[in-house]
PDB file of C-alpha atoms and ligand atoms in Angstrom:
ATOM      1  CA  UNK A  19      87.829  91.796  70.998  1.00 85.00           C
ATOM      2  CA  UNK A  20      91.030  90.559  69.313  1.00 95.00           C
ATOM      3  CA  UNK A  21      92.513  87.251  68.319  1.00 97.00           C
ATOM      4  CA  UNK A  22      95.615  87.818  66.234  1.00 97.00           C
ATOM      5  CA  UNK A  23      98.845  89.637  66.915  1.00 98.00           C
ATOM      6  CA  UNK A  24      97.992  92.573  64.697  1.00 97.00           C
ATOM      7  CA  UNK A  25      94.509  92.869  66.174  1.00 98.00           C
ATOM      8  CA  UNK A  26      95.916  92.726  69.699  1.00 98.00           C
ATOM      9  CA  UNK A  27      98.382  95.515  68.942  1.00 98.00           C
ATOM     10  CA  UNK A  28      95.733  97.668  67.357  1.00 97.00           C
ATOM     11  CA  UNK A  29      93.380  97.174  70.307  1.00 98.00           C
ATOM     12  CA  UNK A  30      96.070  97.917  72.871  1.00 98.00           C
ATOM     13  CA  UNK A  31      97.385 100.989  71.019  1.00 97.00           C
ATOM     14  CA  UNK A  32      93.933 102.491  71.078  1.00 96.00           C
ATOM     15  CA  UNK A  33      93.489 101.646  74.788  1.00 96.00           C
ATOM     16  CA  UNK A  34      96.777 103.342  75.612  1.00 97.00           C
ATOM     17  CA  UNK A  35      96.628 106.289  73.212  1.00 95.00           C
ATOM     18  CA  UNK A  36      95.424 108.690  75.884  1.00 93.00           C
ATOM     19  CA  UNK A  37      97.821 107.855  78.683  1.00 90.00           C
ATOM     20  CA  UNK A  38     101.016 107.129  76.823  1.00 91.00           C
ATOM     21  CA  UNK A  39     103.018 109.010  74.228  1.00 91.00           C
ATOM     22  CA  UNK A  40     104.404 105.679  73.092  1.00 93.00           C
ATOM     23  CA  UNK A  41     101.183 103.657  72.991  1.00 96.00           C
ATOM     24  CA  UNK A  42     102.194 101.504  70.028  1.00 96.00           C
ATOM     25  CA  UNK A  43     105.611 100.700  71.463  1.00 96.00           C
ATOM     26  CA  UNK A  44     104.102  99.978  74.890  1.00 97.00           C
ATOM     27  CA  UNK A  45     101.653  97.560  73.271  1.00 98.00           C
ATOM     28  CA  UNK A  46     104.480  95.799  71.460  1.00 97.00           C
ATOM     29  CA  UNK A  47     106.675  95.489  74.538  1.00 96.00           C
ATOM     30  CA  UNK A  48     103.823  94.024  76.571  1.00 97.00           C
ATOM     31  CA  UNK A  49     102.831  91.600  73.824  1.00 98.00           C
ATOM     32  CA  UNK A  50     106.408  90.408  73.340  1.00 97.00           C
ATOM     33  CA  UNK A  51     106.621  89.809  77.077  1.00 96.00           C
ATOM     34  CA  UNK A  52     103.444  87.714  76.925  1.00 97.00           C
ATOM     35  CA  UNK A  53     104.397  85.615  73.908  1.00 97.00           C
ATOM     36  CA  UNK A  54     108.139  85.430  74.725  1.00 96.00           C
ATOM     37  CA  UNK A  55     109.296  86.419  71.237  1.00 95.00           C
ATOM     38  CA  UNK A  56     111.658  88.874  69.579  1.00 93.00           C
ATOM     39  CA  UNK A  57     110.267  92.069  68.074  1.00 92.00           C
ATOM     40  CA  UNK A  58     110.552  90.924  64.441  1.00 95.00           C
ATOM     41  CA  UNK A  59     108.035  88.151  65.194  1.00 95.00           C
ATOM     42  CA  UNK A  60     105.228  90.706  65.426  1.00 95.00           C
ATOM     43  CA  UNK A  61     105.723  91.811  61.847  1.00 93.00           C
ATOM     44  CA  UNK A  62     106.615  88.420  60.399  1.00 96.00           C
ATOM     45  CA  UNK A  63     103.545  86.684  61.858  1.00 96.00           C
ATOM     46  CA  UNK A  64     100.875  89.398  62.292  1.00 96.00           C
ATOM     47  CA  UNK A  65      98.074  86.874  61.757  1.00 97.00           C
ATOM     48  CA  UNK A  66      99.242  84.418  64.414  1.00 96.00           C
ATOM     49  CA  UNK A  67      96.468  83.744  66.904  1.00 97.00           C
ATOM     50  CA  UNK A  68      96.994  84.199  70.601  1.00 97.00           C
ATOM     51  CA  UNK A  69      95.784  81.459  72.941  1.00 97.00           C
ATOM     52  CA  UNK A  70      93.313  82.129  75.766  1.00 97.00           C
ATOM     53  CA  UNK A  71      95.953  82.479  78.421  1.00 97.00           C
ATOM     54  CA  UNK A  72      97.937  84.953  76.331  1.00 98.00           C
ATOM     55  CA  UNK A  73      94.823  86.999  75.621  1.00 98.00           C
ATOM     56  CA  UNK A  74      94.024  87.124  79.339  1.00 97.00           C
ATOM     57  CA  UNK A  75      97.440  88.197  80.500  1.00 98.00           C
ATOM     58  CA  UNK A  76      97.827  90.701  77.656  1.00 98.00           C
ATOM     59  CA  UNK A  77      94.445  92.243  78.471  1.00 98.00           C
ATOM     60  CA  UNK A  78      95.355  92.448  82.140  1.00 98.00           C
ATOM     61  CA  UNK A  79      98.757  94.028  81.520  1.00 98.00           C
ATOM     62  CA  UNK A  80      97.372  96.574  79.075  1.00 98.00           C
ATOM     63  CA  UNK A  81      94.758  97.542  81.681  1.00 97.00           C
ATOM     64  CA  UNK A  82      97.500  98.121  84.258  1.00 97.00           C
ATOM     65  CA  UNK A  83      99.383 100.239  81.759  1.00 97.00           C
ATOM     66  CA  UNK A  84      96.202 102.200  81.025  1.00 97.00           C
ATOM     67  CA  UNK A  85      96.141 103.085  84.736  1.00 96.00           C
ATOM     68  CA  UNK A  86      99.679 104.457  84.449  1.00 95.00           C
ATOM     69  CA  UNK A  87     101.763 101.552  85.766  1.00 97.00           C
ATOM     70  CA  UNK A  88     105.249 101.820  84.241  1.00 97.00           C
ATOM     71  CA  UNK A  89     106.077  99.330  81.517  1.00 96.00           C
ATOM     72  CA  UNK A  90     109.134  98.264  83.508  1.00 97.00           C
ATOM     73  CA  UNK A  91     106.925  97.252  86.436  1.00 98.00           C
ATOM     74  CA  UNK A  92     104.563  95.351  84.171  1.00 98.00           C
ATOM     75  CA  UNK A  93     107.262  93.318  82.462  1.00 97.00           C
ATOM     76  CA  UNK A  94     109.494  93.315  85.581  1.00 97.00           C
ATOM     77  CA  UNK A  95     112.559  94.371  83.678  1.00 96.00           C
ATOM     78  CA  UNK A  96     114.404  97.359  82.194  1.00 97.00           C
ATOM     79  CA  UNK A  97     117.481  97.370  80.041  1.00 97.00           C
ATOM     80  CA  UNK A  98     120.406  99.524  81.195  1.00 98.00           C
ATOM     81  CA  UNK A  99     123.875  99.556  79.670  1.00 98.00           C
ATOM     82  CA  UNK A 100     122.505  96.830  77.355  1.00 98.00           C
ATOM     83  CA  UNK A 101     122.036  94.551  80.360  1.00 98.00           C
ATOM     84  CA  UNK A 102     118.671  93.278  81.615  1.00 98.00           C
ATOM     85  CA  UNK A 103     117.853  94.486  85.130  1.00 98.00           C
ATOM     86  CA  UNK A 104     114.981  93.110  87.155  1.00 98.00           C
ATOM     87  CA  UNK A 105     112.876  95.970  88.485  1.00 98.00           C
ATOM     88  CA  UNK A 106     110.211  96.334  91.175  1.00 97.00           C
ATOM     89  CA  UNK A 107     108.438  99.194  92.950  1.00 97.00           C
ATOM     90  CA  UNK A 108     111.038  99.295  95.755  1.00 97.00           C
ATOM     91  CA  UNK A 109     113.535 101.222  93.632  1.00 97.00           C
ATOM     92  CA  UNK A 110     113.983 103.733  90.863  1.00 98.00           C
ATOM     93  CA  UNK A 111     113.623 102.333  87.346  1.00 98.00           C
ATOM     94  CA  UNK A 112     117.048 102.649  85.662  1.00 98.00           C
ATOM     95  CA  UNK A 113     117.174 105.646  83.277  1.00 97.00           C
ATOM     96  CA  UNK A 114     119.164 105.944  80.053  1.00 96.00           C
ATOM     97  CA  UNK A 115     120.412 109.326  81.398  1.00 96.00           C
ATOM     98  CA  UNK A 116     122.402 107.465  84.036  1.00 98.00           C
ATOM     99  CA  UNK A 117     124.463 105.635  81.416  1.00 98.00           C
ATOM    100  CA  UNK A 118     126.585 108.793  81.118  1.00 98.00           C
ATOM    101  CA  UNK A 119     127.618 108.313  84.741  1.00 98.00           C
ATOM    102  CA  UNK A 120     128.751 104.762  83.961  1.00 98.00           C
ATOM    103  CA  UNK A 121     130.610 105.952  80.880  1.00 98.00           C
ATOM    104  CA  UNK A 122     132.306 108.768  82.815  1.00 98.00           C
ATOM    105  CA  UNK A 123     133.380 106.353  85.557  1.00 98.00           C
ATOM    106  CA  UNK A 124     134.821 103.930  83.005  1.00 98.00           C
ATOM    107  CA  UNK A 125     136.888 106.710  81.448  1.00 98.00           C
ATOM    108  CA  UNK A 126     138.654 107.625  84.701  1.00 98.00           C
ATOM    109  CA  UNK A 127     142.311 106.680  85.005  1.00 97.00           C
ATOM    110  CA  UNK A 128     141.797 104.211  87.846  1.00 98.00           C
ATOM    111  CA  UNK A 129     143.948 101.354  89.049  1.00 97.00           C
ATOM    112  CA  UNK A 130     143.365  97.872  87.639  1.00 97.00           C
ATOM    113  CA  UNK A 131     141.710  96.666  90.844  1.00 98.00           C
ATOM    114  CA  UNK A 132     140.287  99.980  92.034  1.00 98.00           C
ATOM    115  CA  UNK A 133     138.020 100.098  95.065  1.00 98.00           C
ATOM    116  CA  UNK A 134     134.688 101.602  94.070  1.00 99.00           C
ATOM    117  CA  UNK A 135     131.558 102.439  96.089  1.00 99.00           C
ATOM    118  CA  UNK A 136     128.029 102.960  94.727  1.00 99.00           C
ATOM    119  CA  UNK A 137     125.667 104.706  97.160  1.00 98.00           C
ATOM    120  CA  UNK A 138     121.916 104.103  96.853  1.00 98.00           C
ATOM    121  CA  UNK A 139     122.341 101.375  94.296  1.00 98.00           C
ATOM    122  CA  UNK A 140     118.632 100.520  93.831  1.00 98.00           C
ATOM    123  CA  UNK A 141     118.482  97.791  91.191  1.00 98.00           C
ATOM    124  CA  UNK A 142     122.286  97.752  91.168  1.00 98.00           C
ATOM    125  CA  UNK A 143     122.310  99.238  87.653  1.00 98.00           C
ATOM    126  CA  UNK A 144     125.410 101.415  88.109  1.00 99.00           C
ATOM    127  CA  UNK A 145     127.484  99.026  90.227  1.00 99.00           C
ATOM    128  CA  UNK A 146     126.715  95.977  88.122  1.00 99.00           C
ATOM    129  CA  UNK A 147     127.327  97.750  84.815  1.00 99.00           C
ATOM    130  CA  UNK A 148     130.719  98.876  86.125  1.00 98.00           C
ATOM    131  CA  UNK A 149     131.428  95.341  87.357  1.00 98.00           C
ATOM    132  CA  UNK A 150     130.474  93.949  83.967  1.00 98.00           C
ATOM    133  CA  UNK A 151     133.021  96.222  82.267  1.00 98.00           C
ATOM    134  CA  UNK A 152     135.771  96.065  84.908  1.00 98.00           C
ATOM    135  CA  UNK A 153     135.977  92.575  86.345  1.00 97.00           C
ATOM    136  CA  UNK A 154     138.907  93.449  88.606  1.00 98.00           C
ATOM    137  CA  UNK A 155     137.348  96.463  90.282  1.00 98.00           C
ATOM    138  CA  UNK A 156     136.443  95.838  93.919  1.00 98.00           C
ATOM    139  CA  UNK A 157     132.947  97.221  93.955  1.00 98.00           C
ATOM    140  CA  UNK A 158     130.723  97.757  96.976  1.00 98.00           C
ATOM    141  CA  UNK A 159     127.105  98.806  96.489  1.00 98.00           C
ATOM    142  CA  UNK A 160     124.830  99.965  99.291  1.00 98.00           C
ATOM    143  CA  UNK A 161     121.186 100.859  99.725  1.00 98.00           C
ATOM    144  CA  UNK A 162     119.254 101.677 102.877  1.00 98.00           C
ATOM    145  CA  UNK A 163     116.102  99.945 101.647  1.00 98.00           C
ATOM    146  CA  UNK A 164     116.225  96.233 102.398  1.00 98.00           C
ATOM    147  CA  UNK A 165     114.019  95.334  99.391  1.00 98.00           C
ATOM    148  CA  UNK A 166     116.430  97.227  97.125  1.00 98.00           C
ATOM    149  CA  UNK A 167     119.371  95.306  98.593  1.00 98.00           C
ATOM    150  CA  UNK A 168     117.550  92.043  97.833  1.00 98.00           C
ATOM    151  CA  UNK A 169     116.774  93.195  94.293  1.00 98.00           C
ATOM    152  CA  UNK A 170     120.340  94.313  93.632  1.00 98.00           C
ATOM    153  CA  UNK A 171     121.578  90.945  94.882  1.00 98.00           C
ATOM    154  CA  UNK A 172     119.139  89.135  92.596  1.00 98.00           C
ATOM    155  CA  UNK A 173     120.431  91.210  89.676  1.00 98.00           C
ATOM    156  CA  UNK A 174     124.004  90.501  90.700  1.00 98.00           C
ATOM    157  CA  UNK A 175     123.295  86.768  90.624  1.00 98.00           C
ATOM    158  CA  UNK A 176     121.392  86.971  87.366  1.00 98.00           C
ATOM    159  CA  UNK A 177     124.156  89.010  85.707  1.00 98.00           C
ATOM    160  CA  UNK A 178     126.826  86.800  87.238  1.00 98.00           C
ATOM    161  CA  UNK A 179     128.896  89.442  88.979  1.00 98.00           C
ATOM    162  CA  UNK A 180     129.513  87.659  92.308  1.00 98.00           C
ATOM    163  CA  UNK A 181     132.507  89.877  93.072  1.00 98.00           C
ATOM    164  CA  UNK A 182     130.236  92.863  93.803  1.00 98.00           C
ATOM    165  CA  UNK A 183     129.579  93.316  97.527  1.00 98.00           C
ATOM    166  CA  UNK A 184     126.043  94.512  98.254  1.00 98.00           C
ATOM    167  CA  UNK A 185     125.102  95.657 101.748  1.00 98.00           C
ATOM    168  CA  UNK A 186     122.325  97.491 103.538  1.00 98.00           C
ATOM    169  CA  UNK A 187     123.549 100.904 104.608  1.00 98.00           C
ATOM    170  CA  UNK A 188     122.103 104.365 105.013  1.00 98.00           C
ATOM    171  CA  UNK A 189     124.664 106.147 102.830  1.00 98.00           C
ATOM    172  CA  UNK A 190     128.040 105.537 104.576  1.00 98.00           C
ATOM    173  CA  UNK A 191     126.682 104.213 107.900  1.00 98.00           C
ATOM    174  CA  UNK A 192     127.728 100.566 107.369  1.00 98.00           C
ATOM    175  CA  UNK A 193     130.718 101.305 105.123  1.00 98.00           C
ATOM    176  CA  UNK A 194     134.036 100.475 106.780  1.00 97.00           C
ATOM    177  CA  UNK A 195     136.518 101.132 104.015  1.00 97.00           C
ATOM    178  CA  UNK A 196     138.247 104.525 103.866  1.00 98.00           C
ATOM    179  CA  UNK A 197     140.308 104.343 100.720  1.00 98.00           C
ATOM    180  CA  UNK A 198     137.944 104.155  97.770  1.00 98.00           C
ATOM    181  CA  UNK A 199     139.381 105.423  94.513  1.00 98.00           C
ATOM    182  CA  UNK A 200     135.912 106.216  93.244  1.00 99.00           C
ATOM    183  CA  UNK A 201     132.558 106.872  94.879  1.00 99.00           C
ATOM    184  CA  UNK A 202     129.524 107.136  92.607  1.00 99.00           C
ATOM    185  CA  UNK A 203     125.904 107.849  93.358  1.00 98.00           C
ATOM    186  CA  UNK A 204     122.603 108.612  91.734  1.00 98.00           C
ATOM    187  CA  UNK A 205     120.903 109.906  94.879  1.00 98.00           C
ATOM    188  CA  UNK A 206     117.429 111.406  95.153  1.00 98.00           C
ATOM    189  CA  UNK A 207     117.708 114.980  93.891  1.00 98.00           C
ATOM    190  CA  UNK A 208     114.250 116.189  92.934  1.00 98.00           C
ATOM    191  CA  UNK A 209     112.578 119.018  94.862  1.00 97.00           C
ATOM    192  CA  UNK A 210     109.498 117.539  96.578  1.00 96.00           C
ATOM    193  CA  UNK A 211     107.472 120.415  95.088  1.00 96.00           C
ATOM    194  CA  UNK A 212     108.485 119.570  91.520  1.00 97.00           C
ATOM    195  CA  UNK A 213     105.330 119.115  89.478  1.00 96.00           C
ATOM    196  CA  UNK A 214     106.863 116.437  87.288  1.00 93.00           C
ATOM    197  CA  UNK A 215     106.483 114.075  90.256  1.00 97.00           C
ATOM    198  CA  UNK A 216     102.766 113.966  89.433  1.00 95.00           C
ATOM    199  CA  UNK A 217     103.271 112.709  85.905  1.00 93.00           C
ATOM    200  CA  UNK A 218     104.232 109.419  84.315  1.00 93.00           C
ATOM    201  CA  UNK A 219     106.377 106.654  85.772  1.00 95.00           C
ATOM    202  CA  UNK A 220     107.745 108.609  88.769  1.00 97.00           C
ATOM    203  CA  UNK A 221     104.308 108.371  90.426  1.00 97.00           C
ATOM    204  CA  UNK A 222     105.001 104.653  90.842  1.00 97.00           C
ATOM    205  CA  UNK A 223     108.559 104.971  92.122  1.00 98.00           C
ATOM    206  CA  UNK A 224     109.485 105.355  95.792  1.00 97.00           C
ATOM    207  CA  UNK A 225     109.640 108.919  97.014  1.00 96.00           C
ATOM    208  CA  UNK A 226     112.783 108.002  98.979  1.00 95.00           C
ATOM    209  CA  UNK A 227     114.624 107.405  95.700  1.00 97.00           C
ATOM    210  CA  UNK A 228     113.415 110.618  94.073  1.00 98.00           C
ATOM    211  CA  UNK A 229     113.116 113.573  96.399  1.00 98.00           C
ATOM    212  CA  UNK A 230     115.472 115.316  98.791  1.00 98.00           C
ATOM    213  CA  UNK A 231     115.215 118.353 101.077  1.00 98.00           C
ATOM    214  CA  UNK A 232     116.872 121.706 100.339  1.00 97.00           C
ATOM    215  CA  UNK A 233     115.301 121.834  96.867  1.00 97.00           C
ATOM    216  CA  UNK A 234     116.723 118.413  96.066  1.00 98.00           C
ATOM    217  CA  UNK A 235     120.285 119.213  97.209  1.00 98.00           C
ATOM    218  CA  UNK A 236     120.275 117.654 100.696  1.00 98.00           C
ATOM    219  CA  UNK A 237     121.620 114.219  99.769  1.00 98.00           C
ATOM    220  CA  UNK A 238     124.002 115.518  97.094  1.00 98.00           C
ATOM    221  CA  UNK A 239     125.554 117.878  99.655  1.00 98.00           C
ATOM    222  CA  UNK A 240     125.594 115.260 102.384  1.00 98.00           C
ATOM    223  CA  UNK A 241     127.376 112.739 100.169  1.00 98.00           C
ATOM    224  CA  UNK A 242     129.845 115.313  98.835  1.00 98.00           C
ATOM    225  CA  UNK A 243     130.843 116.246 102.388  1.00 98.00           C
ATOM    226  CA  UNK A 244     130.905 112.749 103.888  1.00 98.00           C
ATOM    227  CA  UNK A 245     132.677 111.128 100.919  1.00 98.00           C
ATOM    228  CA  UNK A 246     135.874 112.971 101.815  1.00 98.00           C
ATOM    229  CA  UNK A 247     136.335 110.590 104.762  1.00 98.00           C
ATOM    230  CA  UNK A 248     135.908 107.510 102.572  1.00 98.00           C
ATOM    231  CA  UNK A 249     138.022 108.449  99.565  1.00 98.00           C
ATOM    232  CA  UNK A 250     141.711 107.763  99.169  1.00 98.00           C
ATOM    233  CA  UNK A 251     143.871 110.837  98.401  1.00 98.00           C
ATOM    234  CA  UNK A 252     143.306 111.588  94.721  1.00 98.00           C
ATOM    235  CA  UNK A 253     140.029 109.658  94.799  1.00 98.00           C
ATOM    236  CA  UNK A 254     137.074 110.708  92.659  1.00 98.00           C
ATOM    237  CA  UNK A 255     133.494 111.546  93.549  1.00 99.00           C
ATOM    238  CA  UNK A 256     130.983 111.271  90.709  1.00 99.00           C
ATOM    239  CA  UNK A 257     127.372 112.315  91.327  1.00 99.00           C
ATOM    240  CA  UNK A 258     124.290 112.323  89.152  1.00 98.00           C
ATOM    241  CA  UNK A 259     122.028 115.357  89.622  1.00 98.00           C
ATOM    242  CA  UNK A 260     119.198 117.309  88.042  1.00 97.00           C
ATOM    243  CA  UNK A 261     119.878 119.367  84.905  1.00 96.00           C
ATOM    244  CA  UNK A 262     119.574 122.635  86.832  1.00 97.00           C
ATOM    245  CA  UNK A 263     121.777 121.672  89.777  1.00 98.00           C
ATOM    246  CA  UNK A 264     125.263 121.570  88.242  1.00 98.00           C
ATOM    247  CA  UNK A 265     126.493 125.060  89.083  1.00 98.00           C
ATOM    248  CA  UNK A 266     125.453 124.942  92.733  1.00 98.00           C
ATOM    249  CA  UNK A 267     126.842 121.444  93.199  1.00 98.00           C
ATOM    250  CA  UNK A 268     130.168 122.413  91.602  1.00 98.00           C
ATOM    251  CA  UNK A 269     130.420 125.418  93.951  1.00 98.00           C
ATOM    252  CA  UNK A 270     129.699 123.180  96.929  1.00 98.00           C
ATOM    253  CA  UNK A 271     132.284 120.594  95.875  1.00 98.00           C
ATOM    254  CA  UNK A 272     134.917 123.267  95.284  1.00 98.00           C
ATOM    255  CA  UNK A 273     134.152 124.761  98.710  1.00 98.00           C
ATOM    256  CA  UNK A 274     134.601 121.285 100.211  1.00 98.00           C
ATOM    257  CA  UNK A 275     138.065 121.069  98.684  1.00 98.00           C
ATOM    258  CA  UNK A 276     137.507 118.904  95.621  1.00 98.00           C
ATOM    259  CA  UNK A 277     139.708 119.689  92.639  1.00 98.00           C
ATOM    260  CA  UNK A 278     139.178 119.490  88.860  1.00 98.00           C
ATOM    261  CA  UNK A 279     135.443 119.782  89.452  1.00 98.00           C
ATOM    262  CA  UNK A 280     133.573 119.396  86.179  1.00 98.00           C
ATOM    263  CA  UNK A 281     130.105 118.602  84.890  1.00 98.00           C
ATOM    264  CA  UNK A 282     129.264 116.102  82.169  1.00 98.00           C
ATOM    265  CA  UNK A 283     126.155 116.274  79.988  1.00 98.00           C
ATOM    266  CA  UNK A 284     123.918 113.335  79.207  1.00 96.00           C
ATOM    267  CA  UNK A 285     122.930 112.184  75.719  1.00 92.00           C
ATOM    268  CA  UNK A 286     120.045 114.646  75.791  1.00 94.00           C
ATOM    269  CA  UNK A 287     122.605 117.481  76.293  1.00 96.00           C
ATOM    270  CA  UNK A 288     121.473 118.143  79.867  1.00 97.00           C
ATOM    271  CA  UNK A 289     123.989 118.666  82.666  1.00 98.00           C
ATOM    272  CA  UNK A 290     123.740 115.320  84.427  1.00 98.00           C
ATOM    273  CA  UNK A 291     126.846 114.353  86.446  1.00 98.00           C
ATOM    274  CA  UNK A 292     129.488 116.263  88.311  1.00 98.00           C
ATOM    275  CA  UNK A 293     132.930 114.899  89.044  1.00 98.00           C
ATOM    276  CA  UNK A 294     135.553 116.059  91.497  1.00 98.00           C
ATOM    277  CA  UNK A 295     138.800 114.752  92.872  1.00 98.00           C
ATOM    278  CA  UNK A 296     140.367 114.941  96.319  1.00 98.00           C
ATOM    279  CA  UNK A 297     143.869 116.437  96.455  1.00 98.00           C
ATOM    280  CA  UNK A 298     146.681 113.875  96.422  1.00 94.00           C
TER     281      UNK A 298
HETATM  282  N1  LIG B 227     116.394 111.601  86.767  1.00 76.28           N
HETATM  283  C1  LIG B 227     115.269 111.141  87.494  1.00 76.28           C
HETATM  284  C2  LIG B 227     114.030 111.898  87.092  1.00 76.28           C
HETATM  285  O1  LIG B 227     114.114 113.037  86.724  1.00 76.28           O
HETATM  286  C3  LIG B 227     115.442 111.272  88.979  1.00 76.28           C
HETATM  287  C4  LIG B 227     116.492 110.395  89.479  1.00 76.28           C
HETATM  288  C5  LIG B 227     116.871 110.723  90.889  1.00 76.28           C
HETATM  289  O2  LIG B 227     116.204 111.420  91.633  1.00 76.28           O
HETATM  290  N2  LIG B 227     117.991 110.237  91.226  1.00 76.28           N
HETATM  291  O3  LIG B 227     112.951 111.326  87.114  1.00 76.28           O
END
């Protein structure tokens, strides 16, 4: 079937052409995972032969990809904020869109050792990226799914951010601090009827991390209302949401009494996060 690097890539690209828009890249990422090399190796040594074990695992992984399994699940990892996060089917796969939430949080005028809460942390991508940039922040991250808590803790250990507190909690249920300066969340916000749930990687992600009632607004609204009891005066709430949800969420936050409510776009120019601040 194939023996060398270039033959393997050609074979895999053709296997994946139908299911993936990035067949060639997918093939490369899987092969690099199998041979434990940097990308340049593929083009420097295209005639290198793979050993039997490598051929077997490559073939197996490409077959999983051909059935739709996300690349991140196959290689067990996804980069976010230039940090490697371990990933598994218990959580959402970190998205580049969410980096704008991290960037927005980092730009807030917060105290040196601000108390920060991340709700529904999943892999821990948001909380651990913030911790990586702001060593003095006192960050708590929660998730209601016990497997997600375990994964976030594993990422915390791997990324060496022991100061981040990770606990199991259904939103605020197990949170006992009432003076956060910042609460962030990337909650589920997709309407369960949304047809894009039947395409691509989302089919392999937990529904609990993706969809919410009230056309995707239920958790956004719940968090916006409940957060008021957990924020210090002048504290910020920063929520990720769908590109069509900004206006309604801003109205809700204004009605709840948040001030300076504003939406930030992601790098694809879609409305992606909305920020508000409690009165002082
Ligand atoms: N942005 C993700 C998507 O569209 C959804 C993330 C979420 O629901 N929090 O697939």
